[in-house]
Amino acid sequence: MTAHRHRTIVLLSLGHACVDVHQGAVAALVPYFVAERAYSYAAASGVVLAASLLSSLVQPLFGALTDRWALPWLLPLSALAGGAGVALGGVTGSYPLTLAAVAVTGIGVAAYHPEAARAAREAARGSHTAMGWFSLGGNVGFALAPPLVWAVVATGGLGASPLLAVPAVVGAALCAAAVRSARAARVPDGPAAVPAGADDWASFLRLTGAVVCRSVVFTGLSTFVSLYVRERTGGGDAAGTAALFVLYAGGAVGTVAGGRLADRYGRLTVVRRSYVLTVFAVAGVLLVPGPVVYLFVALTSAGLYVPFSLHITLGQDFLPRRVGTASGVTLGLTVSVGGIAAPALGALADVTSLQIALLPLVALPAAGRLLLRGLREPGRSPSPAAAPAERGPGVR
């Protein structure tokens, strides 16, 4: 990889962190909405839904646009939009205005991911490890969201939330620098080239179903694990924040490890085993008492994040002619669509308990593993022993 392409990946990864810190901040704000505004579980999870639902609806649109044209100007603009929504969410005077504010964050996230993944794919030149570093940025952003929100809101209350816009300004500057670096590396910023190769929609839809299962587990735990661990351990805000931090921080290791493991064992092998690990890890979070819950939260994080960047490259390779659409779905839509399930979990928790409401999350990774059964590496022979190989220009 040339110096310019390496710099582009680094800048995109850092910008990814600044964007996704705001996506993670929406869930991190939930305990403070419950404490300061007396929101019910269902109402608090509705805030997550507001960010997720609009993002889910517009994500395919942005994906289709980036299939037709490269839109580098979207990167800094979407970073600013993501920060603006979170900044305003804590100072609005009503529940509907809070929902509207965080919906702006959802639009920013939706606009960012397809174009950023397209640019990262071009710079990575088919390297799973390089895409892992790009995905790592987003996971670091998620991991930093809970301590950042705690530092700002625990000291200044929800009224201090405009300070959460600072990463957006930094992210916009990093994204602008990434665009300049990509141009220097001669990454096309005109009409997107259409690669050779047929789109495999059947395999892509099965992959999408599996990632939706992963998304519901991730979003459900992101929304409620802080409150759940506080109840389970008898700890305060710090105990809940620590659990959410562990859930997100494990992604920093898991995402990079996923790329390296895929280079050695193959993407689908690593993805399938990760889903199996997630089944047992989520069960441990919900059923094993005491402080050991943090260990199972860490294992859950590994199971959820190791396949994260591999979902993206698999999706892009299943749809080589629609890389923007594939990126928007695997990186954006299926991350945000999990938020649609959050209010249902919250409503169930209101009438039963958080533990009972979260128990269905154990079964979802198993369902995802079944959907992955029989999938083959795109562009490969069906031999299960086939080792990962460099792809030609048509399926990078």
Coordinates of N, CA and C in Angstrom, one line a residue, residues 41 224 344-358:
Y41 N -38.5 2.7 30.5 CA -37.6 1.9 29.6 C -38.1 2.1 28.2
F224 N -29.4 -1.4 27.0 CA -29.8 -1.8 28.3 C -28.7 -2.4 29.2
A344 N -39.4 -2.6 21.8 CA -40.1 -3.8 22.1 C -39.5 -4.4 23.4
L345 N -38.1 -4.4 23.4 CA -37.4 -4.9 24.6 C -37.7 -4.1 25.8
G346 N -37.8 -2.7 25.6 CA -38.1 -1.8 26.7 C -39.5 -2.0 27.2
A347 N -40.4 -2.2 26.3 CA -41.8 -2.4 26.8 C -41.9 -3.7 27.6
L348 N -41.2 -4.8 27.1 CA -41.3 -6.0 27.8 C -40.6 -5.9 29.2
A349 N -39.5 -5.1 29.2 CA -38.9 -4.9 30.5 C -39.7 -4.1 31.5
D350 N -40.5 -3.2 31.0 CA -41.4 -2.4 31.9 C -42.5 -3.3 32.6
V351 N -42.9 -4.4 31.9 CA -43.9 -5.3 32.5 C -43.4 -6.5 33.1
T352 N -42.1 -6.8 32.9 CA -41.5 -8.0 33.5 C -40.2 -7.6 34.2
S353 N -39.1 -7.8 33.6 CA -37.8 -7.3 34.1 C -36.8 -7.3 33.0
L354 N -35.7 -6.6 33.2 CA -34.7 -6.4 32.1 C -34.1 -7.8 31.8
Q355 N -33.9 -8.7 32.7 CA -33.3 -10.0 32.5 C -34.2 -10.8 31.5
I356 N -35.5 -10.8 31.8 CA -36.5 -11.6 31.0 C -36.6 -10.9 29.6
A357 N -36.6 -9.6 29.5 CA -36.7 -8.9 28.3 C -35.5 -9.2 27.4
L358 N -34.3 -9.4 28.0 CA -33.1 -9.6 27.2 C -32.8 -11.0 26.8

